[in-house]
Amino acid sequence: MGYIIVMLEDLQTLPDDPSRLEEMVGALAGELKSRDILIEKLQHQLAGHKRHRFGSNSEGLDQLQMSFVEDEAIAEAVVEQNTPSDKEDKPKRQHSRKPLLEHLERHETELSPGDNCEQCGGALKTLGEDVTEELEYIPGRFVVNRIVRPRRVCKCCEAIIQAPLPSRPIEKGRPGPGLLAHVLVSKYADHLPLYRQSQIFARDGIDLERSTLADWVGRSTALLEPLAEAIGRHVRRKFVDVHKAQGGGPSRACKGMPCRATIAEKAIKRIAALYGIEKHARGKSPTERIALRQAQAKPLFDELEQWLDSQLLKISGKTPLAQAIRYAQSRLPKARGYLGNRVLELDNNTVERAMKPVAVGRKNWLFAGSEGGGKALALAIAFTLIETAKLNNVDPQAWLTSVLERIADHKINRIDELLPWNWKTAVIEGAA
């Protein structure tokens, strides 16, 4: 506005002499030309910096910028999912959904309220029905799940009855658990950014904006957080649990046989010895840390593996101690890498400590305004779940699909049932 006022004032002071006006126009044209040259020069310099930093074109920079945008959108979704509010006061989410394509395969499920009124026992007649369409992904293709809920009215008392809509991963959302799992695995296991996933979906005629996918990722990871926390429990804690369950010492019932509490106690001490070496290694140079680990930790690590193998032969395979030993046996080969790596740690406590302030803050609802915290939390949860599934030779997408299908209604005190190794066992037993 100020610039316009100045222009109006300048118009009032313009000279009447045409030659003078021509001189002013010429001077202005020369100034504009000089600015154009300067802008072109700066653009040329910027292009050079882009090529130097991101390669022969700006694709790398564009990817980086898109990644930042996606992460911020995911963080906002995590915050919104974790922020408490009354349903009545909570503003409704705005959706601009397009109808799902007619050519997609549709699987229909009808949820009937029954044939008789629960209040008076009278017969029910159908008034109409509500249909909820859910976009689902089965490896290799999209399908639409149609959830049909007839509305029926009692002929006697005129009460209207309808079956409730089952719980879904995202309340009032369109995605099915398989689609959510596919997006999570594609982003965090296959490193496929959301904007590229959106482009891939578009080739199949599925219109899913990047912002929509980011919202799904944020809400899904927030829903899966209890499972990630359950996974965060290490090898040592399982032996501690056995030791405590046996009263913290040898049982009179052992009678000369290998005592589970004694074996658990010895396992704890052996693991503690490894941590003791790490305590001395902390603060030393990378070269010194590797040398110390190779000289002191590696022999203890090798001995621990051999000792666990021998102890497993002495006890029943169905006991909690046997489960703890088998769990340790599956983790130790993967943990061995820290012995010769200057960066790796013996456990993931560093990551858990970094996540802890975020979790504590969220519980106090101080986290609600922290997009950075939401971004870190979503990333940590996704990687924890997917990498743990891979370590257990479990298909991350199949497992996450199953978990997302039931976690909304799953009791928190039974969350361990959904852990990948327990899920894998249940699937094998179910197939048998």
Short mmCIF file of C-alpha atoms in Angstrom, two decimals:
data_model
loop_
_atom_site.label_atom_id
_atom_site.label_comp_id
_atom_site.label_asym_id
_atom_site.label_seq_id
_atom_site.Cartn_x
_atom_site.Cartn_y
_atom_site.Cartn_z
CA MET A 1 0.00 0.00 0.00
CA GLY A 2 2.86 2.37 0.88
CA TYR A 3 4.48 1.75 -2.48
CA ILE A 4 1.24 2.70 -4.27
CA ILE A 5 1.00 5.96 -2.31
CA VAL A 6 4.59 6.82 -3.22
CA MET A 7 3.82 6.15 -6.90
CA LEU A 8 0.80 8.45 -6.73
CA GLU A 9 2.90 11.16 -5.14
CA ASP A 10 5.55 10.71 -7.86
CA LEU A 11 2.89 11.07 -10.55
CA GLN A 12 1.89 14.41 -9.06
CA THR A 13 5.50 15.66 -9.27
CA LEU A 14 6.27 14.47 -12.81
CA PRO A 15 7.56 17.23 -15.15
CA ASP A 16 5.46 18.48 -18.05
CA ASP A 17 8.40 18.57 -20.45
CA PRO A 18 8.24 15.54 -22.81
CA SER A 19 12.01 15.41 -23.24
CA ARG A 20 12.47 15.32 -19.49
CA LEU A 21 9.95 12.49 -19.25
CA GLU A 22 11.87 10.56 -21.91
CA GLU A 23 15.07 10.95 -19.90
CA MET A 24 13.35 9.64 -16.78
CA VAL A 25 11.92 6.65 -18.66
CA GLY A 26 15.33 5.89 -20.13
CA ALA A 27 16.97 6.05 -16.70
CA LEU A 28 14.29 3.77 -15.25
CA ALA A 29 14.72 1.27 -18.09
CA GLY A 30 18.46 1.25 -17.49
CA GLU A 31 17.93 0.58 -13.77
CA LEU A 32 15.51 -2.27 -14.50
CA LYS A 33 17.97 -3.79 -16.96
CA SER A 34 20.72 -3.65 -14.34
CA ARG A 35 18.45 -5.42 -11.84
CA ASP A 36 17.58 -8.11 -14.40
CA ILE A 37 21.28 -8.72 -15.00
CA LEU A 38 21.88 -8.98 -11.25
CA ILE A 39 18.97 -11.40 -10.80
CA GLU A 40 20.21 -13.56 -13.67
CA LYS A 41 23.70 -13.59 -12.16
CA LEU A 42 22.39 -14.63 -8.74
CA GLN A 43 20.21 -17.34 -10.29
CA HIS A 44 23.25 -18.65 -12.14
CA GLN A 45 25.24 -18.76 -8.89
CA LEU A 46 22.39 -20.54 -7.09
CA ALA A 47 22.17 -23.15 -9.87
CA GLY A 48 25.89 -23.73 -9.51
CA HIS A 49 25.56 -24.27 -5.77
CA LYS A 50 22.70 -26.69 -6.37
CA ARG A 51 24.76 -28.71 -8.85
CA HIS A 52 27.68 -28.78 -6.46
CA ARG A 53 25.57 -29.85 -3.50
CA PHE A 54 22.90 -32.05 -5.08
CA GLY A 55 24.31 -33.19 -8.44
CA SER A 56 23.68 -32.20 -12.01
CA ASN A 57 20.11 -31.18 -11.30
CA SER A 58 18.06 -30.06 -8.34
CA GLU A 59 16.29 -33.40 -7.87
CA GLY A 60 18.19 -34.03 -4.66
CA LEU A 61 17.15 -30.65 -3.27
CA ASP A 62 13.55 -31.24 -4.30
CA GLN A 63 13.60 -34.62 -2.55
CA LEU A 64 15.05 -33.04 0.57
CA GLN A 65 12.40 -30.34 0.61
CA MET A 66 9.62 -32.88 0.04
CA SER A 67 11.01 -34.99 2.87
CA PHE A 68 10.88 -32.02 5.23
CA VAL A 69 7.29 -31.28 4.22
CA GLU A 70 6.27 -34.92 4.74
CA ASP A 71 7.95 -35.14 8.14
CA GLU A 72 6.23 -31.96 9.34
CA ALA A 73 2.85 -33.28 8.21
CA ILE A 74 3.50 -36.60 9.95
CA ALA A 75 4.48 -34.76 13.14
CA GLU A 76 1.26 -32.75 13.06
CA ALA A 77 -0.76 -35.97 12.72
CA VAL A 78 1.08 -37.55 15.68
CA VAL A 79 0.35 -34.47 17.79
CA GLU A 80 -3.32 -34.45 16.79
CA GLN A 81 -3.71 -38.17 17.50
CA ASN A 82 -2.12 -37.83 20.96
CA THR A 83 -3.80 -34.58 22.02
CA PRO A 84 -6.79 -35.18 24.31
CA SER A 85 -9.99 -33.28 23.67
CA ASP A 86 -13.70 -33.72 24.14
CA LYS A 87 -15.35 -35.19 21.07
CA GLU A 88 -18.01 -32.53 21.24
CA ASP A 89 -15.48 -29.70 21.25
CA LYS A 90 -13.11 -31.30 18.75
CA PRO A 91 -13.54 -29.72 15.31
CA LYS A 92 -14.44 -32.14 12.60
CA ARG A 93 -11.66 -33.00 10.20
CA GLN A 94 -12.21 -31.62 6.74
CA HIS A 95 -12.19 -34.22 3.99
CA SER A 96 -12.18 -33.73 0.25
CA ARG A 97 -12.61 -37.35 -0.73
CA LYS A 98 -13.26 -38.51 -4.22
CA PRO A 99 -15.43 -41.59 -4.75
CA LEU A 100 -13.48 -44.84 -4.93
CA LEU A 101 -13.20 -46.12 -8.48
CA GLU A 102 -15.97 -48.45 -9.59
CA HIS A 103 -13.61 -50.93 -11.25
CA LEU A 104 -11.92 -51.83 -7.96
CA GLU A 105 -12.76 -55.27 -6.58
CA ARG A 106 -15.21 -55.00 -3.70
CA HIS A 107 -15.57 -57.27 -0.67
CA GLU A 108 -18.89 -56.78 1.10
CA THR A 109 -19.60 -57.51 4.76
CA GLU A 110 -23.08 -57.05 6.24
CA LEU A 111 -23.38 -56.31 9.95
CA SER A 112 -26.97 -57.16 10.87
CA PRO A 113 -28.58 -56.05 14.14
CA GLY A 114 -30.66 -59.26 14.12
CA ASP A 115 -34.25 -60.09 13.29
CA ASN A 116 -35.88 -59.22 16.61
CA CYS A 117 -36.00 -56.08 18.76
CA GLU A 118 -33.79 -56.23 21.86
CA GLN A 119 -36.29 -54.14 23.82
CA CYS A 120 -39.61 -55.88 23.19
CA GLY A 121 -38.74 -58.91 21.07
CA GLY A 122 -40.82 -57.74 18.11
CA ALA A 123 -39.91 -58.45 14.50
CA LEU A 124 -37.70 -55.95 12.69
CA LYS A 125 -38.23 -54.53 9.22
CA THR A 126 -35.54 -52.79 7.18
CA LEU A 127 -35.63 -48.99 6.82
CA GLY A 128 -32.43 -48.58 4.84
CA GLU A 129 -28.73 -49.08 5.29
CA ASP A 130 -25.44 -47.26 5.83
CA VAL A 131 -22.47 -48.28 3.68
CA THR A 132 -18.88 -47.53 4.69
CA GLU A 133 -16.27 -48.07 2.00
CA GLU A 134 -12.73 -48.79 3.13
CA LEU A 135 -9.79 -48.71 0.72
CA GLU A 136 -7.62 -51.73 1.40
CA TYR A 137 -4.39 -53.02 -0.09
CA ILE A 138 -3.71 -56.69 -0.67
CA PRO A 139 -0.13 -57.21 -1.90
CA GLY A 140 -0.27 -56.47 -5.60
CA ARG A 141 -3.71 -54.84 -5.83
CA PHE A 142 -6.25 -52.51 -4.25
CA VAL A 143 -9.69 -53.64 -3.13
CA VAL A 144 -12.63 -51.93 -1.48
CA ASN A 145 -14.17 -53.35 1.68
CA ARG A 146 -17.87 -52.43 1.82
CA ILE A 147 -19.26 -52.55 5.34
CA VAL A 148 -23.06 -52.61 5.05
CA ARG A 149 -25.13 -51.89 8.17
CA PRO A 150 -28.89 -52.17 7.61
CA ARG A 151 -31.12 -49.87 9.69
CA ARG A 152 -34.13 -51.76 10.97
CA VAL A 153 -37.22 -50.70 12.86
CA CYS A 154 -39.28 -52.76 15.27
CA LYS A 155 -42.83 -53.34 14.08
CA CYS A 156 -44.07 -53.26 17.67
CA CYS A 157 -42.25 -50.46 19.56
CA GLU A 158 -40.84 -48.66 16.48
CA ALA A 159 -37.32 -48.68 17.96
CA ILE A 160 -34.62 -48.22 15.30
CA ILE A 161 -31.72 -50.68 15.59
CA GLN A 162 -28.43 -50.80 13.73
CA ALA A 163 -25.18 -52.72 14.30
CA PRO A 164 -22.27 -50.49 15.38
CA LEU A 165 -19.39 -49.84 13.01
CA PRO A 166 -16.40 -51.96 14.06
CA SER A 167 -13.26 -50.25 15.33
CA ARG A 168 -10.81 -49.23 12.66
CA PRO A 169 -7.18 -48.05 12.81
CA ILE A 170 -8.08 -44.44 12.04
CA GLU A 171 -11.41 -43.25 13.39
CA LYS A 172 -13.68 -42.16 10.55
CA GLY A 173 -10.78 -42.73 8.18
CA ARG A 174 -10.88 -44.52 4.88
CA PRO A 175 -7.71 -46.69 4.91
CA GLY A 176 -7.74 -50.34 5.85
CA PRO A 177 -4.99 -51.92 7.97
CA GLY A 178 -3.30 -53.50 4.95
CA LEU A 179 -3.03 -50.16 3.15
CA LEU A 180 -1.61 -48.46 6.25
CA ALA A 181 0.94 -51.24 6.67
CA HIS A 182 1.92 -50.95 3.01
CA VAL A 183 2.51 -47.19 3.31
CA LEU A 184 4.56 -47.60 6.50
CA VAL A 185 6.74 -50.38 5.10
CA SER A 186 7.23 -48.55 1.80
CA LYS A 187 8.38 -45.40 3.57
CA TYR A 188 10.48 -46.78 6.42
CA ALA A 189 11.70 -50.14 5.06
CA ASP A 190 11.90 -49.44 1.31
CA HIS A 191 12.72 -45.72 1.78
CA LEU A 192 10.03 -44.62 -0.65
CA PRO A 193 8.92 -41.02 0.10
CA LEU A 194 5.22 -40.38 0.42
CA TYR A 195 5.06 -38.13 -2.63
CA ARG A 196 6.45 -40.97 -4.75
CA GLN A 197 3.97 -43.41 -3.25
CA SER A 198 1.25 -40.94 -4.18
CA GLN A 199 2.52 -40.93 -7.77
CA ILE A 200 2.61 -44.73 -7.87
CA PHE A 201 -0.96 -44.97 -6.53
CA ALA A 202 -2.08 -42.43 -9.13
CA ARG A 203 -0.94 -44.76 -11.91
CA ASP A 204 -3.47 -47.28 -10.58
CA GLY A 205 -6.16 -44.62 -10.59
CA ILE A 206 -6.03 -44.17 -6.79
CA ASP A 207 -6.04 -40.50 -5.79
CA LEU A 208 -4.16 -40.26 -2.48
CA GLU A 209 -2.48 -36.94 -1.78
CA ARG A 210 0.87 -36.81 -0.01
CA SER A 211 -0.73 -34.86 2.85
CA THR A 212 -3.30 -37.63 3.31
CA LEU A 213 -0.60 -40.30 3.45
CA ALA A 214 1.39 -38.21 5.96
CA ASP A 215 -1.68 -37.96 8.18
CA TRP A 216 -2.12 -41.74 8.03
CA VAL A 217 1.53 -42.36 8.92
CA GLY A 218 1.40 -40.04 11.92
CA ARG A 219 -1.82 -41.50 13.29
CA SER A 220 -0.71 -45.08 12.70
CA THR A 221 2.61 -44.68 14.48
CA ALA A 222 0.88 -42.99 17.42
CA LEU A 223 -1.52 -45.94 17.62
CA LEU A 224 1.38 -48.41 17.51
CA GLU A 225 3.44 -46.70 20.22
CA PRO A 226 2.48 -49.14 23.04
CA LEU A 227 3.77 -51.98 20.88
CA ALA A 228 7.07 -50.19 20.28
CA GLU A 229 7.45 -49.64 24.01
CA ALA A 230 6.83 -53.35 24.63
CA ILE A 231 9.53 -54.23 22.09
CA GLY A 232 11.91 -51.90 23.93
CA ARG A 233 12.25 -54.41 26.79
CA HIS A 234 16.18 -56.05 26.22
CA VAL A 235 17.51 -59.60 26.74
CA ARG A 236 18.65 -58.94 30.33
CA ARG A 237 15.16 -58.03 31.55
CA LYS A 238 13.79 -61.42 30.60
CA PHE A 239 16.34 -63.12 32.82
CA VAL A 240 15.61 -60.60 35.60
CA ASP A 241 11.91 -61.49 35.37
CA VAL A 242 12.70 -65.20 35.71
CA HIS A 243 15.01 -64.53 38.64
CA LYS A 244 12.37 -62.47 40.45
CA ALA A 245 9.65 -65.01 39.72
CA GLN A 246 11.78 -67.72 41.38
CA GLY A 247 12.15 -65.62 44.52
CA GLY A 248 15.58 -64.25 43.68
CA GLY A 249 17.47 -67.38 44.74
CA PRO A 250 17.71 -71.17 44.51
CA SER A 251 14.52 -73.07 45.19
CA ARG A 252 14.33 -76.00 47.59
CA ALA A 253 12.57 -77.88 44.82
CA CYS A 254 15.75 -77.87 42.72
CA LYS A 255 17.19 -80.85 44.64
CA GLY A 256 20.48 -80.90 42.77
CA MET A 257 18.89 -80.28 39.37
CA PRO A 258 19.75 -77.11 37.40
CA CYS A 259 17.83 -74.36 39.19
CA ARG A 260 16.12 -71.83 36.93
CA ALA A 261 16.74 -68.95 39.35
CA THR A 262 20.45 -69.82 39.55
CA ILE A 263 20.78 -70.02 35.76
CA ALA A 264 18.95 -66.70 35.38
CA GLU A 265 21.21 -65.09 38.00
CA LYS A 266 24.35 -66.31 36.21
CA ALA A 267 23.02 -65.00 32.90
CA ILE A 268 22.42 -61.58 34.48
CA LYS A 269 25.97 -61.50 35.84
CA ARG A 270 27.48 -62.47 32.49
CA ILE A 271 25.53 -59.75 30.71
CA ALA A 272 26.47 -57.28 33.45
CA ALA A 273 30.14 -58.06 32.79
CA LEU A 274 29.71 -56.93 29.18
CA TYR A 275 28.11 -53.70 30.36
CA GLY A 276 30.99 -53.22 32.77
CA ILE A 277 33.43 -53.25 29.87
CA GLU A 278 31.26 -50.73 28.02
CA LYS A 279 31.43 -48.46 31.05
CA HIS A 280 35.23 -48.38 30.76
CA ALA A 281 35.02 -47.93 26.97
CA ARG A 282 32.78 -44.91 27.24
CA GLY A 283 34.66 -41.68 26.56
CA LYS A 284 37.57 -43.36 24.81
CA SER A 285 38.48 -42.79 21.17
CA PRO A 286 36.81 -45.03 18.56
CA THR A 287 40.05 -46.95 18.01
CA GLU A 288 40.51 -47.54 21.74
CA ARG A 289 36.89 -48.67 22.13
CA ILE A 290 37.23 -51.31 19.41
CA ALA A 291 40.53 -52.53 20.87
CA LEU A 292 38.99 -52.82 24.35
CA ARG A 293 35.93 -54.65 23.05
CA GLN A 294 38.00 -57.08 21.02
CA ALA A 295 40.36 -57.81 23.90
CA GLN A 296 37.85 -58.05 26.78
CA ALA A 297 34.24 -58.11 25.54
CA LYS A 298 34.57 -60.55 22.63
CA PRO A 299 35.77 -63.50 24.78
CA LEU A 300 32.90 -62.90 27.23
CA PHE A 301 30.43 -62.57 24.38
CA ASP A 302 31.58 -65.86 22.80
CA GLU A 303 31.44 -67.59 26.18
CA LEU A 304 27.93 -66.27 26.84
CA GLU A 305 26.63 -67.72 23.58
CA GLN A 306 28.18 -71.12 24.30
CA TRP A 307 26.95 -71.10 27.89
CA LEU A 308 23.37 -70.30 26.85
CA ASP A 309 23.42 -73.17 24.34
CA SER A 310 24.52 -75.58 27.05
CA GLN A 311 21.97 -74.37 29.62
CA LEU A 312 19.08 -74.75 27.21
CA LEU A 313 19.76 -78.49 27.07
CA LYS A 314 19.37 -78.80 30.84
CA ILE A 315 15.87 -77.35 31.28
CA SER A 316 12.37 -77.86 29.94
CA GLY A 317 11.81 -76.09 26.63
CA LYS A 318 8.42 -74.78 27.79
CA THR A 319 9.63 -72.79 30.81
CA PRO A 320 9.93 -68.97 30.82
CA LEU A 321 13.69 -69.39 31.28
CA ALA A 322 13.92 -71.44 28.09
CA GLN A 323 11.98 -68.72 26.29
CA ALA A 324 14.39 -66.09 27.64
CA ILE A 325 17.39 -68.13 26.47
CA ARG A 326 15.93 -68.64 23.00
CA TYR A 327 15.16 -64.93 22.82
CA ALA A 328 18.78 -64.14 23.72
CA GLN A 329 20.07 -66.64 21.18
CA SER A 330 18.10 -64.93 18.42
CA ARG A 331 19.41 -61.47 19.39
CA LEU A 332 23.07 -62.09 20.17
CA PRO A 333 24.20 -62.76 16.56
CA LYS A 334 22.76 -59.37 15.56
CA ALA A 335 24.31 -57.66 18.59
CA ARG A 336 27.75 -59.09 17.82
CA GLY A 337 28.35 -56.34 15.28
CA TYR A 338 29.02 -53.80 18.04
CA LEU A 339 32.28 -55.57 18.94
CA GLY A 340 34.03 -54.34 15.81
CA ASN A 341 32.15 -51.12 15.15
CA ARG A 342 33.23 -47.77 16.54
CA VAL A 343 29.68 -46.35 16.48
CA LEU A 344 27.34 -49.17 17.51
CA GLU A 345 26.36 -49.72 21.14
CA LEU A 346 25.62 -52.94 23.01
CA ASP A 347 21.91 -52.02 23.17
CA ASN A 348 19.51 -49.32 22.00
CA ASN A 349 19.38 -47.50 25.32
CA THR A 350 20.70 -44.36 23.63
CA VAL A 351 17.68 -44.28 21.34
CA GLU A 352 15.30 -45.04 24.22
CA ARG A 353 16.81 -42.24 26.31
CA ALA A 354 16.31 -39.87 23.39
CA MET A 355 12.67 -40.96 23.10
CA LYS A 356 11.94 -40.85 26.83
CA PRO A 357 11.62 -37.05 27.17
CA VAL A 358 9.20 -37.07 24.26
CA ALA A 359 7.06 -39.74 25.91
CA VAL A 360 7.14 -38.02 29.30
CA GLY A 361 6.30 -34.68 27.74
CA ARG A 362 3.43 -36.18 25.82
CA LYS A 363 1.97 -37.70 28.96
CA ASN A 364 2.03 -34.25 30.53
CA TRP A 365 0.66 -32.78 27.28
CA LEU A 366 3.67 -30.53 26.98
CA PHE A 367 4.54 -32.37 23.80
CA ALA A 368 1.38 -31.27 22.01
CA GLY A 369 3.02 -28.24 20.43
CA SER A 370 6.27 -29.93 19.49
CA GLU A 371 6.28 -30.99 15.87
CA GLY A 372 9.94 -31.96 16.18
CA GLY A 373 9.07 -34.35 18.99
CA GLY A 374 6.28 -35.85 16.93
CA LYS A 375 8.62 -36.31 13.98
CA ALA A 376 11.23 -38.08 16.11
CA LEU A 377 8.61 -40.26 17.78
CA ALA A 378 7.02 -41.38 14.50
CA LEU A 379 10.43 -42.23 13.03
CA ALA A 380 11.56 -44.14 16.12
CA ILE A 381 8.32 -46.13 16.39
CA ALA A 382 8.26 -47.07 12.71
CA PHE A 383 11.88 -48.19 12.60
CA THR A 384 11.56 -50.08 15.89
CA LEU A 385 8.58 -52.07 14.64
CA ILE A 386 9.82 -52.80 11.13
CA GLU A 387 13.41 -53.67 12.04
CA THR A 388 12.26 -55.89 14.92
CA ALA A 389 9.97 -57.78 12.56
CA LYS A 390 12.84 -58.28 10.12
CA LEU A 391 15.14 -59.51 12.90
CA ASN A 392 12.54 -62.14 13.76
CA ASN A 393 12.14 -63.23 10.12
CA VAL A 394 8.61 -61.87 10.12
CA ASP A 395 7.12 -60.14 7.08
CA PRO A 396 6.70 -56.53 8.35
CA GLN A 397 3.72 -55.83 6.12
CA ALA A 398 1.80 -58.98 7.04
CA TRP A 399 2.52 -58.44 10.74
CA LEU A 400 1.62 -54.73 10.76
CA THR A 401 -1.56 -55.46 8.83
CA SER A 402 -2.62 -57.94 11.52
CA VAL A 403 -1.61 -55.60 14.35
CA LEU A 404 -3.35 -52.52 12.92
CA GLU A 405 -6.48 -54.60 12.41
CA ARG A 406 -6.82 -55.37 16.13
CA ILE A 407 -4.70 -52.98 18.21
CA ALA A 408 -7.46 -50.38 18.66
CA ASP A 409 -9.49 -52.90 20.71
CA HIS A 410 -6.59 -54.91 22.15
CA LYS A 411 -6.13 -54.80 25.92
CA ILE A 412 -2.96 -52.94 26.89
CA ASN A 413 -2.05 -55.54 29.52
CA ARG A 414 -1.97 -58.17 26.75
CA ILE A 415 0.08 -56.13 24.28
CA ASP A 416 2.84 -58.74 24.32
CA GLU A 417 0.55 -61.05 22.33
CA LEU A 418 1.07 -58.77 19.33
CA LEU A 419 4.88 -58.80 19.48
CA PRO A 420 6.32 -60.20 16.24
CA TRP A 421 7.78 -63.38 17.73
CA ASN A 422 4.53 -64.18 19.57
CA TRP A 423 2.48 -63.33 16.47
CA LYS A 424 4.68 -65.60 14.37
CA THR A 425 4.20 -68.48 16.82
CA ALA A 426 0.41 -67.96 16.83
CA VAL A 427 0.30 -67.98 13.03
CA ILE A 428 2.33 -71.19 12.84
CA GLU A 429 0.16 -72.88 15.47
CA GLY A 430 -2.99 -71.68 13.73
CA ALA A 431 -1.82 -73.07 10.40
CA ALA A 432 -1.02 -76.39 12.06
#
